[in-house]
Amino acid sequence: MSSMLETIQADLARNIIARRKALNMSQEKLALQAGVDRTYVSQLERGIANPSISILCRIAEILQCKMQDLVSDELSIA
């Protein structure tokens, strides 16, 4: 696995967790709204799953942020 991919996965994991917690949302609720399984959200938050662009867009919308915020190396939970 490439270093760039690992970095993006780690940033995505960290940002999903931060946004979800800032919204006081459970993994279950995020998964339900995104139309995915809770275990998939867990995999995203552990950096072991690679979401499609459509799923990433849905998650960003639910977490009230831009898709690029989720893969950014700068944490933004505002």
PDB file of N, CA and C in Angstrom:
ATOM      1  N   MET A   1       0.854  -1.183   0.000  1.00  0.00           N
ATOM      2  CA  MET A   1       0.000   0.000   0.000  1.00  0.00           C
ATOM      3  C   MET A   1       0.894   1.240   0.000  1.00  0.00           C
ATOM      4  N   SER A   2       0.466   2.224  -0.743  1.00  0.00           N
ATOM      5  CA  SER A   2       1.278   3.431  -0.864  1.00  0.00           C
ATOM      6  C   SER A   2       1.182   4.292   0.381  1.00  0.00           C
ATOM      7  N   SER A   3       2.204   5.047   0.607  1.00  0.00           N
ATOM      8  CA  SER A   3       2.237   5.964   1.738  1.00  0.00           C
ATOM      9  C   SER A   3       1.149   7.023   1.619  1.00  0.00           C
ATOM     10  N   MET A   4       0.902   7.500   0.382  1.00  0.00           N
ATOM     11  CA  MET A   4      -0.117   8.521   0.177  1.00  0.00           C
ATOM     12  C   MET A   4      -1.497   7.973   0.542  1.00  0.00           C
ATOM     13  N   LEU A   5      -1.786   6.744   0.119  1.00  0.00           N
ATOM     14  CA  LEU A   5      -3.072   6.127   0.437  1.00  0.00           C
ATOM     15  C   LEU A   5      -3.228   5.961   1.942  1.00  0.00           C
ATOM     16  N   GLU A   6      -2.196   5.510   2.599  1.00  0.00           N
ATOM     17  CA  GLU A   6      -2.248   5.342   4.054  1.00  0.00           C
ATOM     18  C   GLU A   6      -2.488   6.671   4.754  1.00  0.00           C
ATOM     19  N   THR A   7      -1.875   7.718   4.268  1.00  0.00           N
ATOM     20  CA  THR A   7      -2.058   9.047   4.848  1.00  0.00           C
ATOM     21  C   THR A   7      -3.493   9.522   4.670  1.00  0.00           C
ATOM     22  N   ILE A   8      -4.030   9.337   3.474  1.00  0.00           N
ATOM     23  CA  ILE A   8      -5.414   9.756   3.204  1.00  0.00           C
ATOM     24  C   ILE A   8      -6.382   8.949   4.057  1.00  0.00           C
ATOM     25  N   GLN A   9      -6.158   7.646   4.170  1.00  0.00           N
ATOM     26  CA  GLN A   9      -7.033   6.811   4.997  1.00  0.00           C
ATOM     27  C   GLN A   9      -6.982   7.256   6.458  1.00  0.00           C
ATOM     28  N   ALA A  10      -5.819   7.582   6.945  1.00  0.00           N
ATOM     29  CA  ALA A  10      -5.682   8.034   8.335  1.00  0.00           C
ATOM     30  C   ALA A  10      -6.379   9.375   8.539  1.00  0.00           C
ATOM     31  N   ASP A  11      -6.224  10.293   7.586  1.00  0.00           N
ATOM     32  CA  ASP A  11      -6.902  11.597   7.671  1.00  0.00           C
ATOM     33  C   ASP A  11      -8.412  11.420   7.622  1.00  0.00           C
ATOM     34  N   LEU A  12      -8.882  10.575   6.710  1.00  0.00           N
ATOM     35  CA  LEU A  12     -10.315  10.306   6.588  1.00  0.00           C
ATOM     36  C   LEU A  12     -10.859   9.729   7.881  1.00  0.00           C
ATOM     37  N   ALA A  13     -10.168   8.754   8.434  1.00  0.00           N
ATOM     38  CA  ALA A  13     -10.612   8.127   9.681  1.00  0.00           C
ATOM     39  C   ALA A  13     -10.717   9.161  10.798  1.00  0.00           C
ATOM     40  N   ARG A  14      -9.665   9.935  10.976  1.00  0.00           N
ATOM     41  CA  ARG A  14      -9.637  10.947  12.034  1.00  0.00           C
ATOM     42  C   ARG A  14     -10.750  11.981  11.850  1.00  0.00           C
ATOM     43  N   ASN A  15     -10.961  12.423  10.627  1.00  0.00           N
ATOM     44  CA  ASN A  15     -11.949  13.464  10.366  1.00  0.00           C
ATOM     45  C   ASN A  15     -13.381  12.959  10.495  1.00  0.00           C
ATOM     46  N   ILE A  16     -13.643  11.734  10.072  1.00  0.00           N
ATOM     47  CA  ILE A  16     -14.990  11.179  10.258  1.00  0.00           C
ATOM     48  C   ILE A  16     -15.306  11.067  11.742  1.00  0.00           C
ATOM     49  N   ILE A  17     -14.371  10.540  12.504  1.00  0.00           N
ATOM     50  CA  ILE A  17     -14.587  10.414  13.953  1.00  0.00           C
ATOM     51  C   ILE A  17     -14.843  11.780  14.583  1.00  0.00           C
ATOM     52  N   ALA A  18     -14.007  12.757  14.253  1.00  0.00           N
ATOM     53  CA  ALA A  18     -14.135  14.091  14.852  1.00  0.00           C
ATOM     54  C   ALA A  18     -15.467  14.743  14.494  1.00  0.00           C
ATOM     55  N   ARG A  19     -15.833  14.690  13.207  1.00  0.00           N
ATOM     56  CA  ARG A  19     -17.100  15.305  12.782  1.00  0.00           C
ATOM     57  C   ARG A  19     -18.285  14.592  13.424  1.00  0.00           C
ATOM     58  N   ARG A  20     -18.255  13.268  13.420  1.00  0.00           N
ATOM     59  CA  ARG A  20     -19.356  12.487  13.976  1.00  0.00           C
ATOM     60  C   ARG A  20     -19.535  12.798  15.457  1.00  0.00           C
ATOM     61  N   LYS A  21     -18.440  12.834  16.189  1.00  0.00           N
ATOM     62  CA  LYS A  21     -18.518  13.120  17.624  1.00  0.00           C
ATOM     63  C   LYS A  21     -18.933  14.565  17.880  1.00  0.00           C
ATOM     64  N   ALA A  22     -18.485  15.496  17.035  1.00  0.00           N
ATOM     65  CA  ALA A  22     -18.879  16.897  17.194  1.00  0.00           C
ATOM     66  C   ALA A  22     -20.386  17.065  17.023  1.00  0.00           C
ATOM     67  N   LEU A  23     -20.982  16.191  16.218  1.00  0.00           N
ATOM     68  CA  LEU A  23     -22.428  16.221  16.002  1.00  0.00           C
ATOM     69  C   LEU A  23     -23.164  15.293  16.968  1.00  0.00           C
ATOM     70  N   ASN A  24     -22.411  14.706  17.905  1.00  0.00           N
ATOM     71  CA  ASN A  24     -22.990  13.791  18.896  1.00  0.00           C
ATOM     72  C   ASN A  24     -23.775  12.669  18.198  1.00  0.00           C
ATOM     73  N   MET A  25     -23.143  12.085  17.188  1.00  0.00           N
ATOM     74  CA  MET A  25     -23.777  11.067  16.372  1.00  0.00           C
ATOM     75  C   MET A  25     -23.079   9.723  16.577  1.00  0.00           C
ATOM     76  N   SER A  26     -23.849   8.679  16.679  1.00  0.00           N
ATOM     77  CA  SER A  26     -23.278   7.340  16.819  1.00  0.00           C
ATOM     78  C   SER A  26     -22.882   6.793  15.449  1.00  0.00           C
ATOM     79  N   GLN A  27     -22.038   5.781  15.454  1.00  0.00           N
ATOM     80  CA  GLN A  27     -21.697   5.099  14.210  1.00  0.00           C
ATOM     81  C   GLN A  27     -22.962   4.523  13.576  1.00  0.00           C
ATOM     82  N   GLU A  28     -23.834   3.986  14.403  1.00  0.00           N
ATOM     83  CA  GLU A  28     -25.078   3.386  13.925  1.00  0.00           C
ATOM     84  C   GLU A  28     -25.939   4.409  13.179  1.00  0.00           C
ATOM     85  N   LYS A  29     -26.085   5.596  13.754  1.00  0.00           N
ATOM     86  CA  LYS A  29     -26.901   6.637  13.117  1.00  0.00           C
ATOM     87  C   LYS A  29     -26.272   7.088  11.807  1.00  0.00           C
ATOM     88  N   LEU A  30     -24.958   7.292  11.799  1.00  0.00           N
ATOM     89  CA  LEU A  30     -24.276   7.683  10.569  1.00  0.00           C
ATOM     90  C   LEU A  30     -24.467   6.614   9.502  1.00  0.00           C
ATOM     91  N   ALA A  31     -24.289   5.368   9.875  1.00  0.00           N
ATOM     92  CA  ALA A  31     -24.436   4.265   8.936  1.00  0.00           C
ATOM     93  C   ALA A  31     -25.849   4.204   8.373  1.00  0.00           C
ATOM     94  N   LEU A  32     -26.832   4.326   9.242  1.00  0.00           N
ATOM     95  CA  LEU A  32     -28.229   4.269   8.813  1.00  0.00           C
ATOM     96  C   LEU A  32     -28.541   5.377   7.808  1.00  0.00           C
ATOM     97  N   GLN A  33     -28.114   6.588   8.115  1.00  0.00           N
ATOM     98  CA  GLN A  33     -28.377   7.716   7.224  1.00  0.00           C
ATOM     99  C   GLN A  33     -27.614   7.596   5.902  1.00  0.00           C
ATOM    100  N   ALA A  34     -26.423   6.999   5.951  1.00  0.00           N
ATOM    101  CA  ALA A  34     -25.602   6.862   4.746  1.00  0.00           C
ATOM    102  C   ALA A  34     -25.981   5.641   3.915  1.00  0.00           C
ATOM    103  N   GLY A  35     -26.797   4.769   4.492  1.00  0.00           N
ATOM    104  CA  GLY A  35     -27.204   3.569   3.769  1.00  0.00           C
ATOM    105  C   GLY A  35     -26.126   2.511   3.703  1.00  0.00           C
ATOM    106  N   VAL A  36     -25.283   2.472   4.749  1.00  0.00           N
ATOM    107  CA  VAL A  36     -24.231   1.456   4.842  1.00  0.00           C
ATOM    108  C   VAL A  36     -24.352   0.745   6.185  1.00  0.00           C
ATOM    109  N   ASP A  37     -23.619  -0.331   6.337  1.00  0.00           N
ATOM    110  CA  ASP A  37     -23.625  -1.072   7.594  1.00  0.00           C
ATOM    111  C   ASP A  37     -22.764  -0.358   8.637  1.00  0.00           C
ATOM    112  N   ARG A  38     -23.119  -0.515   9.909  1.00  0.00           N
ATOM    113  CA  ARG A  38     -22.339   0.100  10.979  1.00  0.00           C
ATOM    114  C   ARG A  38     -20.901  -0.401  10.970  1.00  0.00           C
ATOM    115  N   THR A  39     -20.696  -1.664  10.611  1.00  0.00           N
ATOM    116  CA  THR A  39     -19.334  -2.199  10.580  1.00  0.00           C
ATOM    117  C   THR A  39     -18.493  -1.504   9.507  1.00  0.00           C
ATOM    118  N   TYR A  40     -19.146  -1.032   8.441  1.00  0.00           N
ATOM    119  CA  TYR A  40     -18.428  -0.305   7.393  1.00  0.00           C
ATOM    120  C   TYR A  40     -17.951   1.044   7.924  1.00  0.00           C
ATOM    121  N   VAL A  41     -18.802   1.727   8.674  1.00  0.00           N
ATOM    122  CA  VAL A  41     -18.397   2.993   9.294  1.00  0.00           C
ATOM    123  C   VAL A  41     -17.218   2.735  10.232  1.00  0.00           C
ATOM    124  N   SER A  42     -17.288   1.655  10.992  1.00  0.00           N
ATOM    125  CA  SER A  42     -16.184   1.292  11.884  1.00  0.00           C
ATOM    126  C   SER A  42     -14.899   1.071  11.088  1.00  0.00           C
ATOM    127  N   GLN A  43     -15.008   0.400   9.951  1.00  0.00           N
ATOM    128  CA  GLN A  43     -13.827   0.170   9.108  1.00  0.00           C
ATOM    129  C   GLN A  43     -13.268   1.482   8.567  1.00  0.00           C
ATOM    130  N   LEU A  44     -14.143   2.397   8.188  1.00  0.00           N
ATOM    131  CA  LEU A  44     -13.684   3.711   7.731  1.00  0.00           C
ATOM    132  C   LEU A  44     -12.942   4.428   8.851  1.00  0.00           C
ATOM    133  N   GLU A  45     -13.492   4.349  10.053  1.00  0.00           N
ATOM    134  CA  GLU A  45     -12.893   5.050  11.190  1.00  0.00           C
ATOM    135  C   GLU A  45     -11.602   4.383  11.668  1.00  0.00           C
ATOM    136  N   ARG A  46     -11.362   3.156  11.253  1.00  0.00           N
ATOM    137  CA  ARG A  46     -10.100   2.481  11.574  1.00  0.00           C
ATOM    138  C   ARG A  46      -9.121   2.538  10.412  1.00  0.00           C
ATOM    139  N   GLY A  47      -9.536   3.173   9.313  1.00  0.00           N
ATOM    140  CA  GLY A  47      -8.650   3.347   8.169  1.00  0.00           C
ATOM    141  C   GLY A  47      -8.410   2.090   7.366  1.00  0.00           C
ATOM    142  N   ILE A  48      -9.365   1.153   7.386  1.00  0.00           N
ATOM    143  CA  ILE A  48      -9.153  -0.098   6.655  1.00  0.00           C
ATOM    144  C   ILE A  48     -10.122  -0.282   5.486  1.00  0.00           C
ATOM    145  N   ALA A  49     -11.019   0.665   5.264  1.00  0.00           N
ATOM    146  CA  ALA A  49     -11.947   0.596   4.132  1.00  0.00           C
ATOM    147  C   ALA A  49     -11.718   1.802   3.228  1.00  0.00           C
ATOM    148  N   ASN A  50     -11.987   1.602   1.952  1.00  0.00           N
ATOM    149  CA  ASN A  50     -11.855   2.669   0.965  1.00  0.00           C
ATOM    150  C   ASN A  50     -13.240   2.968   0.399  1.00  0.00           C
ATOM    151  N   PRO A  51     -13.836   4.088   0.796  1.00  0.00           N
ATOM    152  CA  PRO A  51     -15.186   4.383   0.325  1.00  0.00           C
ATOM    153  C   PRO A  51     -15.206   4.842  -1.122  1.00  0.00           C
ATOM    154  N   SER A  52     -16.321   4.579  -1.783  1.00  0.00           N
ATOM    155  CA  SER A  52     -16.521   5.119  -3.130  1.00  0.00           C
ATOM    156  C   SER A  52     -16.763   6.621  -2.986  1.00  0.00           C
ATOM    157  N   ILE A  53     -16.671   7.315  -4.087  1.00  0.00           N
ATOM    158  CA  ILE A  53     -16.920   8.759  -4.062  1.00  0.00           C
ATOM    159  C   ILE A  53     -18.357   9.035  -3.652  1.00  0.00           C
ATOM    160  N   SER A  54     -19.295   8.217  -4.112  1.00  0.00           N
ATOM    161  CA  SER A  54     -20.701   8.458  -3.763  1.00  0.00           C
ATOM    162  C   SER A  54     -20.939   8.283  -2.265  1.00  0.00           C
ATOM    163  N   ILE A  55     -20.320   7.292  -1.659  1.00  0.00           N
ATOM    164  CA  ILE A  55     -20.467   7.110  -0.211  1.00  0.00           C
ATOM    165  C   ILE A  55     -19.781   8.251   0.532  1.00  0.00           C
ATOM    166  N   LEU A  56     -18.622   8.650   0.061  1.00  0.00           N
ATOM    167  CA  LEU A  56     -17.908   9.764   0.688  1.00  0.00           C
ATOM    168  C   LEU A  56     -18.741  11.040   0.627  1.00  0.00           C
ATOM    169  N   CYS A  57     -19.397  11.273  -0.497  1.00  0.00           N
ATOM    170  CA  CYS A  57     -20.279  12.442  -0.634  1.00  0.00           C
ATOM    171  C   CYS A  57     -21.449  12.366   0.338  1.00  0.00           C
ATOM    172  N   ARG A  58     -22.066  11.190   0.454  1.00  0.00           N
ATOM    173  CA  ARG A  58     -23.181  11.029   1.388  1.00  0.00           C
ATOM    174  C   ARG A  58     -22.741  11.271   2.821  1.00  0.00           C
ATOM    175  N   ILE A  59     -21.602  10.721   3.191  1.00  0.00           N
ATOM    176  CA  ILE A  59     -21.100  10.889   4.556  1.00  0.00           C
ATOM    177  C   ILE A  59     -20.797  12.360   4.833  1.00  0.00           C
ATOM    178  N   ALA A  60     -20.179  13.042   3.873  1.00  0.00           N
ATOM    179  CA  ALA A  60     -19.884  14.468   4.046  1.00  0.00           C
ATOM    180  C   ALA A  60     -21.173  15.258   4.243  1.00  0.00           C
ATOM    181  N   GLU A  61     -22.178  14.963   3.462  1.00  0.00           N
ATOM    182  CA  GLU A  61     -23.457  15.667   3.595  1.00  0.00           C
ATOM    183  C   GLU A  61     -24.061  15.435   4.977  1.00  0.00           C
ATOM    184  N   ILE A  62     -24.048  14.203   5.425  1.00  0.00           N
ATOM    185  CA  ILE A  62     -24.599  13.865   6.741  1.00  0.00           C
ATOM    186  C   ILE A  62     -23.801  14.553   7.851  1.00  0.00           C
ATOM    187  N   LEU A  63     -22.477  14.612   7.679  1.00  0.00           N
ATOM    188  CA  LEU A  63     -21.618  15.220   8.696  1.00  0.00           C
ATOM    189  C   LEU A  63     -21.493  16.740   8.513  1.00  0.00           C
ATOM    190  N   GLN A  64     -22.266  17.278   7.588  1.00  0.00           N
ATOM    191  CA  GLN A  64     -22.367  18.715   7.373  1.00  0.00           C
ATOM    192  C   GLN A  64     -21.013  19.365   7.076  1.00  0.00           C
ATOM    193  N   CYS A  65     -20.316  18.759   6.122  1.00  0.00           N
ATOM    194  CA  CYS A  65     -19.026  19.311   5.706  1.00  0.00           C
ATOM    195  C   CYS A  65     -18.826  19.018   4.226  1.00  0.00           C
ATOM    196  N   LYS A  66     -17.737  19.519   3.687  1.00  0.00           N
ATOM    197  CA  LYS A  66     -17.386  19.238   2.302  1.00  0.00           C
ATOM    198  C   LYS A  66     -16.610  17.925   2.248  1.00  0.00           C
ATOM    199  N   MET A  67     -16.731  17.247   1.120  1.00  0.00           N
ATOM    200  CA  MET A  67     -16.024  15.987   0.951  1.00  0.00           C
ATOM    201  C   MET A  67     -14.522  16.169   1.164  1.00  0.00           C
ATOM    202  N   GLN A  68     -13.976  17.268   0.636  1.00  0.00           N
ATOM    203  CA  GLN A  68     -12.539  17.490   0.774  1.00  0.00           C
ATOM    204  C   GLN A  68     -12.121  17.698   2.238  1.00  0.00           C
ATOM    205  N   ASP A  69     -13.057  18.170   3.080  1.00  0.00           N
ATOM    206  CA  ASP A  69     -12.744  18.306   4.503  1.00  0.00           C
ATOM    207  C   ASP A  69     -12.478  16.950   5.143  1.00  0.00           C
ATOM    208  N   LEU A  70     -13.142  15.919   4.635  1.00  0.00           N
ATOM    209  CA  LEU A  70     -12.975  14.587   5.217  1.00  0.00           C
ATOM    210  C   LEU A  70     -11.618  13.976   4.912  1.00  0.00           C
ATOM    211  N   VAL A  71     -11.019  14.370   3.801  1.00  0.00           N
ATOM    212  CA  VAL A  71      -9.708  13.807   3.449  1.00  0.00           C
ATOM    213  C   VAL A  71      -8.561  14.784   3.705  1.00  0.00           C
ATOM    214  N   SER A  72      -8.887  15.923   4.284  1.00  0.00           N
ATOM    215  CA  SER A  72      -7.877  16.944   4.563  1.00  0.00           C
ATOM    216  C   SER A  72      -6.978  16.521   5.721  1.00  0.00           C
ATOM    217  N   ASP A  73      -5.740  16.967   5.677  1.00  0.00           N
ATOM    218  CA  ASP A  73      -4.836  16.691   6.789  1.00  0.00           C
ATOM    219  C   ASP A  73      -4.995  17.735   7.906  1.00  0.00           C
ATOM    220  N   GLU A  74      -5.844  18.725   7.650  1.00  0.00           N
ATOM    221  CA  GLU A  74      -6.127  19.738   8.664  1.00  0.00           C
ATOM    222  C   GLU A  74      -7.518  19.473   9.246  1.00  0.00           C
ATOM    223  N   LEU A  75      -7.565  19.179  10.506  1.00  0.00           N
ATOM    224  CA  LEU A  75      -8.825  18.861  11.178  1.00  0.00           C
ATOM    225  C   LEU A  75      -9.692  20.083  11.278  1.00  0.00           C
ATOM    226  N   SER A  76     -10.938  19.980  10.802  1.00  0.00           N
ATOM    227  CA  SER A  76     -11.879  21.076  10.862  1.00  0.00           C
ATOM    228  C   SER A  76     -13.228  20.538  11.322  1.00  0.00           C
ATOM    229  N   ILE A  77     -13.584  20.817  12.576  1.00  0.00           N
ATOM    230  CA  ILE A  77     -14.851  20.303  13.080  1.00  0.00           C
ATOM    231  C   ILE A  77     -15.874  21.414  13.276  1.00  0.00           C
ATOM    232  N   ALA A  78     -15.542  22.617  12.856  1.00  0.00           N
ATOM    233  CA  ALA A  78     -16.466  23.752  13.017  1.00  0.00           C
ATOM    234  C   ALA A  78     -17.647  23.645  12.105  1.00  0.00           C
TER     235      ALA A  78
END
